[in-house]
Amino acid sequence: MTTAHPLLAALAAELPPDRLTTDPAGTARYAADRSGFQPAGAPLAVAHPASADETAAVLRHAYALRVPVVPRGAGTGLSGGAVAGPDSLVLDLSRMNRVLRLSPEDQLAVVEPGVVTADLDRAAAAHGLRYAPDPASAAISTIGGNIATNAGGLRCAKYGVTREAVLGLEAVLADGTRLRTGRATVKGVTGYDLTALLTGSEGTLAVITAATVRLRPVPAETGTLAAFFDTFADAAAAATALTAAGVEPALAELLDGSVLAALDAHQGGGLRERGGALLIVQCDGTGAGADTARAARLLAGHGAARVETAGDAAGAEALLAARRLALPALERTGRPLIEDVAVPRSRLAAAVREIERISAAHGVPVHTLAHAADGNLHPILVTDPDLPEIPERVWRAADEIFTAALRLGGTLTGEHGVGLLKRRWLARELGPENLALQRRVKDAFDPRHLLNPGKAL
């Protein structure tokens, strides 16, 4: 395709000049996301709509001319969901970044898709509220991308994933049709739940242009502790013991010894010398201090070599900052293939042992993080960044990790989505009937299969 493509002429007539990027140097940086997948070339163009009307106009023209469209937020996705090939149009929604409404009385906000997650949280904090979903990338990821992938995060065990915070959506279908779903009320069961369907659809069914999201009061009290263990499996078993004992932490983040070593190299400190695994637990709400003390006693009784309670908010934030820096620290060591399996919480330790066995069997280093309180593991396989492709032995190790997760009653992806990375394994989890039905849903929303083709299904 060249600059003479009719879509470029149509969009140039429809959009202000700063809303369209067509030069290869400019479009190339929109071709990939954080997954590391690289397409064969730069996309045809990048549209930067600043409103829902402009978004609808872009999609209407692309639909008429049968040009594939790849919606994109901040490009922080880890499954290849925003990778754009050379014949596609990227729809960059980052300029739609306004908080349209924030209602303390109704405890909700209406936001555009380009609002950065942490910025919404800060805006809510001015009213004594917060946006509970807390992906590790909150400082850079956007609400639209979080909704498209049904993002999880650190506080999911208590507050749920993004879907639990989304009340309603405004979206545009592939042909430019505007759509409203959901509500602004706490309750509502009219019709099929299209809001929940679009949440997690990875840009394959519609493009989100606004979202009504639930806010929650900032907890009155918070307590945070760090528990160090000799082995990762011991730490995983202790995390499961917390749940079995009825402790409901807001977060329980687990890091293995190799991740601790990478963090030490990245930011200094002596995390690795204090243990072979770290479990960070935070309790919140009324009685959080007592809950944290109980959690400390339980962990000490389940093999923790040392338990340290954060003395103040700064100490707690330092622990959480270390967790958020884990992926950047590993990215400094090579090209990460970031997995995202989840298992029943009672099978967490078994999953950890399987990952360790698979790593040893294939000679592939695996660095593992986990949202331990909800059984979501991130085994990260780091490869040589100078290699043109991920080695086959790494894919074999990944395949065995996915197989093990399914065998333990789990899932291929807990929060990152399928994207490009996991399409080859999708049918194994869904089964033929489920997959066929989902493809019929895709046909109903996007009969020409132009929205994010090749992703998810």
Coordinates of C-alpha atoms in Angstrom, one line a residue:
M1 CA 0.0 0.0 0.0
T2 CA 1.2 3.5 -0.7
T3 CA 0.2 7.1 0.3
A4 CA -2.2 7.0 -2.7
H5 CA -4.4 4.5 -0.8
P6 CA -8.0 5.7 -0.8
L7 CA -8.4 5.4 2.9
L8 CA -5.6 8.0 3.5
A9 CA -7.4 10.4 1.2
A10 CA -10.7 9.9 3.0
L11 CA -9.2 10.3 6.4
A12 CA -7.2 13.4 5.3
A13 CA -10.5 15.0 4.3
E14 CA -12.2 13.9 7.5
L15 CA -9.6 14.6 10.2
P16 CA -7.5 17.7 11.2
P17 CA -3.9 17.3 9.9
D18 CA -2.5 16.4 13.4
R19 CA -4.9 13.4 13.6
L20 CA -3.3 11.3 11.0
T21 CA 0.3 9.9 10.8
T22 CA 1.3 8.3 7.5
D23 CA 5.1 8.6 7.2
P24 CA 6.8 5.2 7.9
A25 CA 9.1 6.7 10.6
G26 CA 6.1 7.9 12.5
T27 CA 3.9 4.8 12.0
A28 CA 6.6 2.3 12.9
R29 CA 6.5 3.1 16.6
Y30 CA 2.8 2.1 16.7
A31 CA 3.4 -1.3 15.2
A32 CA 4.2 -3.3 18.4
D33 CA 3.3 -3.4 22.1
R34 CA 5.2 -4.5 25.1
S35 CA 5.0 -8.2 24.2
G36 CA 8.0 -8.1 22.0
F37 CA 6.2 -9.3 18.9
Q38 CA 7.4 -7.5 15.8
P39 CA 5.2 -7.4 12.7
A40 CA 6.6 -7.7 9.1
G41 CA 6.4 -3.9 8.6
A42 CA 4.9 -0.6 9.6
P43 CA 1.2 -0.1 9.4
L44 CA -0.5 1.9 6.6
A45 CA -1.3 4.8 8.9
V46 CA -2.1 5.8 12.4
A47 CA -5.3 7.8 13.2
H48 CA -5.4 9.8 16.4
P49 CA -9.0 10.6 17.0
A50 CA -9.8 13.1 19.8
S51 CA -13.5 12.3 20.1
A52 CA -16.1 9.6 19.6
D53 CA -17.3 11.3 16.5
E54 CA -13.9 11.1 14.9
T55 CA -13.5 7.5 16.0
A56 CA -16.8 6.6 14.3
A57 CA -15.7 8.4 11.1
V58 CA -12.4 6.6 11.0
L59 CA -14.1 3.2 11.4
R60 CA -16.8 4.0 8.9
H61 CA -14.2 4.8 6.2
A62 CA -12.0 1.8 7.1
Y63 CA -15.1 -0.5 7.0
A64 CA -16.2 0.8 3.6
L65 CA -12.7 0.2 2.2
R66 CA -12.2 -3.1 4.0
V67 CA -9.0 -2.0 5.8
P68 CA -8.2 -3.8 9.1
V69 CA -8.1 -1.6 12.2
V70 CA -6.0 -2.2 15.3
P71 CA -7.2 -0.3 18.3
R72 CA -4.4 0.9 20.6
G73 CA -4.1 2.6 24.0
A74 CA -0.7 3.1 25.6
G75 CA 0.8 -0.1 24.0
T76 CA 1.6 -1.7 27.3
G77 CA -0.1 -5.0 26.5
L78 CA 1.9 -8.1 27.0
S79 CA 0.1 -10.6 24.7
G80 CA 0.6 -8.9 21.2
G81 CA -3.0 -7.6 21.2
A82 CA -1.9 -4.2 19.7
V83 CA 0.6 -5.5 17.1
A84 CA -0.3 -4.0 13.7
G85 CA 0.7 -5.4 10.3
P86 CA 1.7 -3.4 7.2
D87 CA -1.8 -3.4 5.6
S88 CA -3.6 -2.2 8.8
L89 CA -4.7 1.1 10.2
V90 CA -3.8 1.8 13.9
L91 CA -6.5 3.6 15.9
D92 CA -4.6 5.4 18.6
L93 CA -7.0 6.4 21.4
S94 CA -4.5 8.1 23.7
R95 CA -5.7 11.6 22.9
M96 CA -9.1 10.8 24.2
N97 CA -7.9 11.3 27.8
R98 CA -10.5 13.3 29.7
V99 CA -12.3 12.4 32.9
L100 CA -15.7 13.5 31.8
R101 CA -17.5 13.2 35.1
L102 CA -16.6 12.2 38.6
S103 CA -19.5 11.7 41.1
P104 CA -18.7 11.2 44.8
E105 CA -22.4 10.8 45.5
D106 CA -22.8 7.9 43.0
Q107 CA -19.2 6.7 43.5
L108 CA -18.5 6.5 39.8
A109 CA -16.6 8.2 37.0
V110 CA -17.1 8.6 33.3
V111 CA -13.8 8.5 31.4
E112 CA -12.5 8.4 27.9
P113 CA -10.3 5.4 27.0
G114 CA -7.0 7.2 26.9
V115 CA -7.1 8.2 30.6
V116 CA -4.1 6.7 32.4
T117 CA -5.2 4.3 35.2
A118 CA -3.2 6.0 37.9
D119 CA -4.5 9.5 36.9
L120 CA -8.1 8.3 37.4
D121 CA -7.0 6.9 40.8
R122 CA -5.5 10.3 41.7
A123 CA -8.6 12.2 40.6
A124 CA -10.8 9.9 42.7
A125 CA -8.5 10.3 45.7
A126 CA -9.4 14.0 45.8
H127 CA -12.9 12.9 46.8
G128 CA -11.8 10.2 49.3
L129 CA -12.3 7.5 46.6
R130 CA -10.2 5.2 44.4
Y131 CA -10.4 3.1 41.3
A132 CA -9.8 -0.3 42.7
P133 CA -8.3 -2.2 39.7
D134 CA -4.6 -1.8 40.1
P135 CA -2.5 -3.4 37.3
A136 CA 1.2 -3.2 37.8
S137 CA 1.4 -0.9 34.8
A138 CA -1.1 1.5 36.3
A139 CA 1.3 4.5 35.9
I140 CA 1.4 4.0 32.1
S141 CA -1.5 1.9 31.0
T142 CA -4.9 3.3 30.0
I143 CA -8.4 2.6 31.1
G144 CA -9.4 1.6 27.6
G145 CA -6.6 -0.9 27.3
N146 CA -7.5 -2.2 30.8
I147 CA -11.1 -2.7 29.7
A148 CA -10.1 -4.3 26.4
T149 CA -8.0 -6.9 28.1
N150 CA -10.1 -7.1 31.4
A151 CA -6.9 -6.3 33.1
G152 CA -6.2 -7.7 36.6
G153 CA -3.5 -6.4 39.0
L154 CA -2.4 -6.3 42.5
R155 CA -5.7 -5.8 44.3
C156 CA -7.8 -8.3 42.4
A157 CA -8.1 -10.8 45.1
K158 CA -10.3 -8.5 47.2
Y159 CA -11.7 -6.1 44.6
G160 CA -11.9 -8.1 41.5
V161 CA -10.6 -7.6 37.9
T162 CA -11.5 -4.7 35.7
R163 CA -14.9 -6.2 34.7
E164 CA -16.2 -5.8 38.2
A165 CA -15.5 -2.1 38.1
V166 CA -17.1 -1.3 34.7
L167 CA -20.8 -0.3 34.8
G168 CA -21.3 0.8 31.2
L169 CA -19.6 1.6 28.0
E170 CA -19.9 3.8 24.9
A171 CA -18.4 2.1 21.9
V172 CA -18.2 2.1 18.1
L173 CA -18.8 -1.0 16.0
A174 CA -16.6 -1.9 13.1
D175 CA -18.9 -0.1 10.6
G176 CA -19.0 3.1 12.6
T177 CA -22.2 2.5 14.4
R178 CA -22.3 4.1 17.9
L179 CA -23.4 1.9 20.8
R180 CA -24.2 2.4 24.5
T181 CA -24.2 -0.6 26.9
G182 CA -24.8 -0.9 30.6
R183 CA -25.9 1.7 33.0
A184 CA -24.9 4.3 35.7
T185 CA -26.9 2.5 38.4
V186 CA -25.5 0.0 40.9
K187 CA -28.0 -2.6 39.8
G188 CA -29.3 -3.4 36.3
V189 CA -30.2 -6.6 34.5
T190 CA -32.0 -5.3 31.3
G191 CA -31.0 -7.4 28.3
Y192 CA -27.8 -9.3 27.7
D193 CA -24.8 -8.0 29.5
L194 CA -22.9 -6.5 26.5
T195 CA -20.8 -4.4 28.9
A196 CA -19.2 -7.6 30.3
L197 CA -18.9 -9.1 26.8
L198 CA -17.0 -6.1 25.5
T199 CA -14.8 -6.0 28.6
G200 CA -12.0 -8.4 27.7
S201 CA -12.8 -8.7 24.0
E202 CA -9.4 -7.3 23.1
G203 CA -10.6 -4.8 20.5
T204 CA -12.1 -7.5 18.3
L205 CA -15.8 -6.6 18.8
A206 CA -15.9 -2.8 19.2
V207 CA -13.8 0.2 20.0
I208 CA -14.4 1.7 23.4
T209 CA -14.8 5.5 23.4
A210 CA -16.0 6.1 27.1
A211 CA -16.6 4.0 30.2
T212 CA -18.6 4.4 33.3
V213 CA -16.6 2.9 36.1
R214 CA -17.2 2.2 39.8
L215 CA -15.2 4.0 42.5
R216 CA -14.7 2.8 46.0
P217 CA -13.9 4.6 49.3
V218 CA -10.2 4.8 50.2
P219 CA -9.7 2.3 53.0
A220 CA -9.6 3.8 56.5
E221 CA -6.6 1.6 57.4
T222 CA -3.8 -0.3 55.6
G223 CA -1.2 -2.8 56.9
T224 CA 1.6 -4.2 54.8
L225 CA 4.2 -6.9 55.4
A226 CA 7.0 -8.7 53.7
A227 CA 7.6 -12.4 54.4
F228 CA 10.8 -14.1 53.1
F229 CA 10.9 -17.9 52.5
D230 CA 13.7 -20.3 51.7
T231 CA 11.9 -21.6 48.5
F232 CA 9.3 -20.3 46.1
A233 CA 7.1 -23.4 46.6
D234 CA 7.1 -22.8 50.4
A235 CA 6.0 -19.2 49.9
A236 CA 3.2 -20.4 47.5
A237 CA 1.9 -22.9 50.1
A238 CA 1.9 -20.2 52.8
A239 CA -0.1 -17.9 50.6
T240 CA -2.7 -20.6 50.1
A241 CA -2.7 -21.1 53.9
L242 CA -3.8 -17.5 54.3
T243 CA -6.8 -18.0 52.2
A244 CA -7.7 -21.3 53.9
A245 CA -7.5 -19.5 57.3
G246 CA -10.1 -16.9 56.1
V247 CA -7.6 -14.0 55.7
E248 CA -8.7 -11.8 52.8
P249 CA -5.8 -9.6 51.9
A250 CA -6.2 -6.7 49.4
L251 CA -3.1 -8.1 47.7
A252 CA -0.6 -10.9 48.1
E253 CA 2.3 -10.6 45.6
L254 CA 4.8 -13.4 45.3
L255 CA 8.3 -13.1 43.7
D256 CA 10.8 -15.8 43.3
G257 CA 14.6 -15.6 44.0
S258 CA 15.6 -14.8 40.5
V259 CA 13.2 -11.9 40.3
L260 CA 14.6 -10.6 43.6
A261 CA 18.1 -10.9 42.2
A262 CA 17.1 -8.9 39.1
L263 CA 15.5 -6.2 41.3
D264 CA 18.7 -5.9 43.4
A265 CA 20.7 -5.4 40.2
H266 CA 18.2 -2.9 38.9
Q267 CA 17.6 -0.7 42.0
G268 CA 20.1 -1.9 44.6
G269 CA 19.1 -3.4 47.9
G270 CA 19.4 -6.8 49.4
L271 CA 16.2 -8.6 48.8
R272 CA 17.7 -11.8 47.5
E273 CA 20.1 -12.2 50.4
R274 CA 17.0 -12.1 52.8
G275 CA 15.4 -15.2 51.2
G276 CA 14.7 -17.3 48.2
A277 CA 11.2 -15.9 47.7
L278 CA 9.3 -12.9 48.9
L279 CA 5.5 -12.7 49.7
I280 CA 4.2 -9.1 50.0
V281 CA 0.8 -9.0 51.8
Q282 CA -1.4 -6.0 52.3
C283 CA -4.7 -5.8 54.2
D284 CA -7.0 -2.8 54.2
G285 CA -10.2 -1.5 55.7
T286 CA -11.3 -1.3 59.3
G287 CA -9.2 -3.7 61.3
A288 CA -6.4 -3.9 58.8
G289 CA -3.8 -3.7 61.5
A290 CA -5.2 -6.7 63.3
D291 CA -5.6 -8.6 60.0
T292 CA -1.9 -7.9 59.1
A293 CA -0.7 -9.1 62.5
R294 CA -2.8 -12.3 62.1
A295 CA -1.3 -12.8 58.6
A296 CA 2.2 -12.3 60.0
R297 CA 1.6 -15.0 62.6
L298 CA 0.2 -17.4 60.1
L299 CA 3.1 -17.0 57.7
A300 CA 5.6 -17.4 60.4
G301 CA 3.9 -20.6 61.3
H302 CA 3.9 -21.8 57.7
G303 CA 7.6 -21.6 57.1
A304 CA 8.5 -17.9 56.7
A305 CA 12.2 -17.4 57.5
R306 CA 11.5 -13.8 58.4
V307 CA 8.5 -11.5 58.5
E308 CA 8.8 -7.7 58.4
T309 CA 5.9 -5.3 58.8
A310 CA 6.1 -2.0 57.1
G311 CA 6.3 0.8 59.7
D312 CA 4.6 3.5 57.7
A313 CA 3.1 4.4 54.3
A314 CA 6.5 5.0 52.8
G315 CA 7.7 1.6 53.8
A316 CA 4.6 0.0 52.3
E317 CA 5.0 1.9 49.1
A318 CA 8.6 0.9 48.8
L319 CA 7.6 -2.8 48.9
L320 CA 4.9 -2.3 46.3
A321 CA 7.2 -0.2 44.1
A322 CA 9.6 -3.1 44.1
R323 CA 6.8 -5.4 42.8
R324 CA 5.9 -2.9 40.1
L325 CA 9.6 -2.7 39.0
A326 CA 9.9 -6.5 38.6
L327 CA 9.1 -6.6 34.9
P328 CA 11.3 -3.6 34.0
A329 CA 14.1 -5.3 36.0
L330 CA 13.7 -8.5 34.0
E331 CA 13.5 -6.6 30.7
R332 CA 17.1 -5.4 31.4
T333 CA 18.3 -9.0 31.3
G334 CA 16.9 -10.0 27.9
R335 CA 13.8 -10.4 25.8
P336 CA 11.0 -11.6 28.1
L337 CA 8.2 -14.0 27.0
I338 CA 5.7 -13.2 29.7
E339 CA 3.2 -15.9 30.5
D340 CA 0.0 -15.4 32.4
V341 CA -1.6 -18.7 33.7
A342 CA -4.0 -19.0 36.6
V343 CA -4.9 -22.0 38.7
P344 CA -7.2 -22.6 41.6
R345 CA -5.7 -21.0 44.7
S346 CA -5.3 -24.4 46.3
R347 CA -3.1 -25.6 43.4
L348 CA -0.7 -22.6 43.5
A349 CA 2.2 -24.5 45.1
A350 CA 1.7 -27.4 42.7
A351 CA 1.8 -25.0 39.8
V352 CA 5.1 -23.5 41.1
R353 CA 6.6 -27.0 41.4
E354 CA 5.5 -27.8 37.8
I355 CA 7.1 -24.5 36.5
E356 CA 10.4 -25.3 38.3
R357 CA 10.4 -28.8 36.8
I358 CA 9.7 -27.6 33.3
S359 CA 12.4 -24.9 33.6
A360 CA 15.0 -27.5 34.6
A361 CA 13.8 -30.1 32.0
H362 CA 14.3 -27.7 29.0
G363 CA 17.2 -25.7 30.4
V364 CA 15.1 -22.5 30.1
P365 CA 15.4 -20.0 32.9
V366 CA 11.9 -19.1 34.2
H367 CA 11.5 -16.1 36.5
T368 CA 8.1 -16.2 38.2
L369 CA 5.8 -13.5 39.8
A370 CA 2.4 -14.3 41.1
H371 CA -0.7 -12.6 42.3
A372 CA -0.8 -15.3 45.0
A373 CA -4.1 -14.5 46.5
D374 CA -6.0 -15.3 43.3
G375 CA -3.7 -18.0 41.8
N376 CA -2.5 -15.9 38.9
L377 CA 1.1 -16.8 37.9
H378 CA 3.5 -14.9 35.6
P379 CA 6.2 -17.3 34.5
I380 CA 8.6 -15.1 32.5
L381 CA 11.0 -16.9 30.1
V382 CA 13.8 -14.5 29.2
T383 CA 15.7 -15.1 25.9
D384 CA 18.6 -13.5 24.1
P385 CA 17.3 -10.2 22.5
D386 CA 19.7 -10.5 19.6
L387 CA 18.0 -13.7 18.3
P388 CA 15.6 -13.1 15.4
E389 CA 13.0 -15.4 16.8
I390 CA 12.2 -17.0 20.2
P391 CA 14.0 -20.4 20.3
E392 CA 11.8 -23.5 19.9
R393 CA 12.9 -24.9 23.2
V394 CA 11.4 -21.8 24.9
W395 CA 8.1 -22.4 23.1
R396 CA 8.2 -26.1 24.2
A397 CA 8.7 -25.0 27.8
A398 CA 5.8 -22.5 27.4
D399 CA 3.6 -25.2 26.0
E400 CA 4.3 -27.4 29.0
I401 CA 3.5 -24.6 31.4
F402 CA 0.1 -24.0 29.7
T403 CA -0.6 -27.7 29.7
A404 CA 0.2 -28.0 33.4
A405 CA -2.0 -25.0 34.2
L406 CA -5.0 -26.6 32.4
R407 CA -4.3 -30.0 34.0
L408 CA -4.4 -28.3 37.4
G409 CA -7.9 -26.9 36.6
G410 CA -6.6 -23.5 35.5
T411 CA -6.6 -21.2 32.5
L412 CA -4.2 -20.0 29.8
T413 CA -4.5 -16.3 30.7
G414 CA -5.7 -14.7 34.0
E415 CA -5.4 -11.1 32.9
H416 CA -3.2 -10.3 29.9
G417 CA -5.5 -11.7 27.2
V418 CA -4.9 -14.1 24.3
G419 CA -3.7 -11.6 21.7
L420 CA -1.2 -13.2 19.3
L421 CA 0.7 -15.0 22.0
K422 CA -1.8 -17.7 23.0
R423 CA -4.1 -18.2 20.0
R424 CA -2.4 -21.6 19.2
W425 CA -3.6 -22.9 22.6
L426 CA -7.0 -21.4 22.7
A427 CA -9.0 -24.3 21.4
R428 CA -7.4 -26.6 23.9
E429 CA -9.0 -24.7 26.8
L430 CA -12.3 -23.6 25.2
G431 CA -13.3 -26.8 23.3
P432 CA -14.9 -26.9 19.9
E433 CA -18.5 -25.9 20.9
N434 CA -17.5 -22.9 22.9
L435 CA -15.0 -21.7 20.3
A436 CA -17.6 -22.0 17.5
L437 CA -20.1 -20.0 19.5
Q438 CA -17.6 -17.3 20.2
R439 CA -16.8 -17.1 16.5
R440 CA -20.5 -16.5 15.8
V441 CA -20.5 -13.7 18.3
K442 CA -17.5 -12.2 16.4
D443 CA -19.5 -12.5 13.2
A444 CA -22.4 -10.6 14.6
F445 CA -20.4 -7.7 15.8
D446 CA -17.8 -7.5 13.0
P447 CA -19.0 -9.5 10.0
R448 CA -16.0 -8.4 7.8
H449 CA -13.5 -9.4 10.6
L450 CA -11.8 -6.0 10.3
L451 CA -11.4 -5.2 14.1
N452 CA -8.0 -6.4 15.4
P453 CA -7.9 -9.4 13.0
G454 CA -5.7 -12.3 14.0
K455 CA -6.1 -11.6 17.7
A456 CA -7.8 -13.5 20.5
L457 CA -10.1 -15.9 18.4

